[in-house]
DNA sequence: GTCCCCATATGGTCCGACCATACTGTGGTC
DNA sequence: GACCACAGTATGGTCGGACCATATGGGGAC
């Protein structure tokens, strides 16, 4: 058993305060010098702890003075997930197959949920994304709006964890997606598949939404399709 | 647009080296002092960058001398995910509902995959977990072995990202699970549900595995069941 | 050959200084 | 009185150096 490092104590104390004081995004933490004094540790240790919290998307630091300065609590789990995936993919401790597979799982689930409780605003967002896709002048642009469509569905699911994960997964497979679309040639069939997903969600038909999503992704990433 | 901080440059450079040199878990990074000299920055900045990488489960630092000392590349995405969930739950920027819902999604998916390609060793692991659950003397012990059962299924899916996520989700709902089992009274029905999942996986019946998993989780967390 | 101890390389912590940034209050100007 | 320029100040960002803690490896004593 290793003795806890100083910055880990700081980390634990900050986490304790967050829970005990019921802090939420928008609230501010004391300044680095003040925290160091309160906890009787050096400013370096406080800074390392804050760096960890920043990495996890829990705080955001801003120099200067005023209401927005200092360490402010935030909620950016997506950034942390994005970094996590990118680094582990780079390290080859995760494969593209695992990432795409996970994306497919979330998409199917979200599509089903979205079909369950889509509002008029949600549907308008999806239609806008579809229109943008149609107007795209390049594969990169198409993929970007494609991502917007799928992300909107993930957000419609009402589950922020899934939406954040989806965002991170999309970012991780960005280049891979461009390549996949290029390989497919035209975008006509892709557009039709997206419209089928939209229609199913708009109709509130969960089963059809899941099926359409599965068909779309299996077509786009045939090499990932389950055995 | 904010200028990149020094430690972010260091981070980018280390990531670049990982990709360019094809480094994988087990490889070592130069020492902090040496990195600082190479990149012409202070040791503090190098340390902050390493702290970030450690948080993301990519490096592990060890003092002393010898082959295991220094910053070694690792692959612990699960630890990062666990911290991420715990902190965001504490911050109320994620709800228990979202976490449990996600867990259900992964469990269903894993069960289906596991039924597809279970080996004799995998099945033996599951049987051992079941036996441990039966022998448990307390709710806490039961939940621990219960976690082992579900985790084994996630690992059988052959997707490390899902397995790591599952581990983090379990850790996040640990206390919640104990409470849920206590509320249910006895563990007889739970045991029967687990056996049903095992039987379906052993028989290679994917549909039955998914159905049994859904029934089990819906029973255990009725408040989460989809509308 | 074995054992012990010290040199050494590594991370961990602290301190103090200074820079960069951005608000805040003050005082002058019109 | 309204406005503007500027100095003051609180905040994070970076640096350099010192010293401590830990763990290994090698050399000397036996």
Coordinates of C-alpha atoms (C1' of nucleotides) in Angstrom, one line a residue, chain A residues 5-6 42-45 64-67, chain C residues 12-15 17-18 21-24:
Chain A
X5 CA 0.6 11.7 -2.3
X6 CA -0.1 15.3 -1.1
X42 CA 2.4 23.9 -1.1
X43 CA 0.8 25.7 -4.0
X44 CA 2.4 23.1 -6.4
X45 CA 0.4 20.3 -4.8
X64 CA -7.4 37.5 -14.0
X65 CA -9.8 39.0 -11.6
X66 CA -13.5 39.1 -11.2
X67 CA -16.4 36.8 -11.0
Chain C
dG12 C1' 7.5 14.1 -4.3
dT13 C1' 7.2 18.4 -2.0
dC14 C1' 8.2 22.9 -0.8
dC15 C1' 9.5 27.8 -1.3
dA17 C1' 10.2 34.9 -7.2
dC18 C1' 8.4 36.8 -11.3
dT21 C1' -4.2 38.6 -17.5
dA22 C1' -8.2 40.9 -16.4
dC23 C1' -11.2 43.3 -13.4
dT24 C1' -11.8 47.5 -10.1

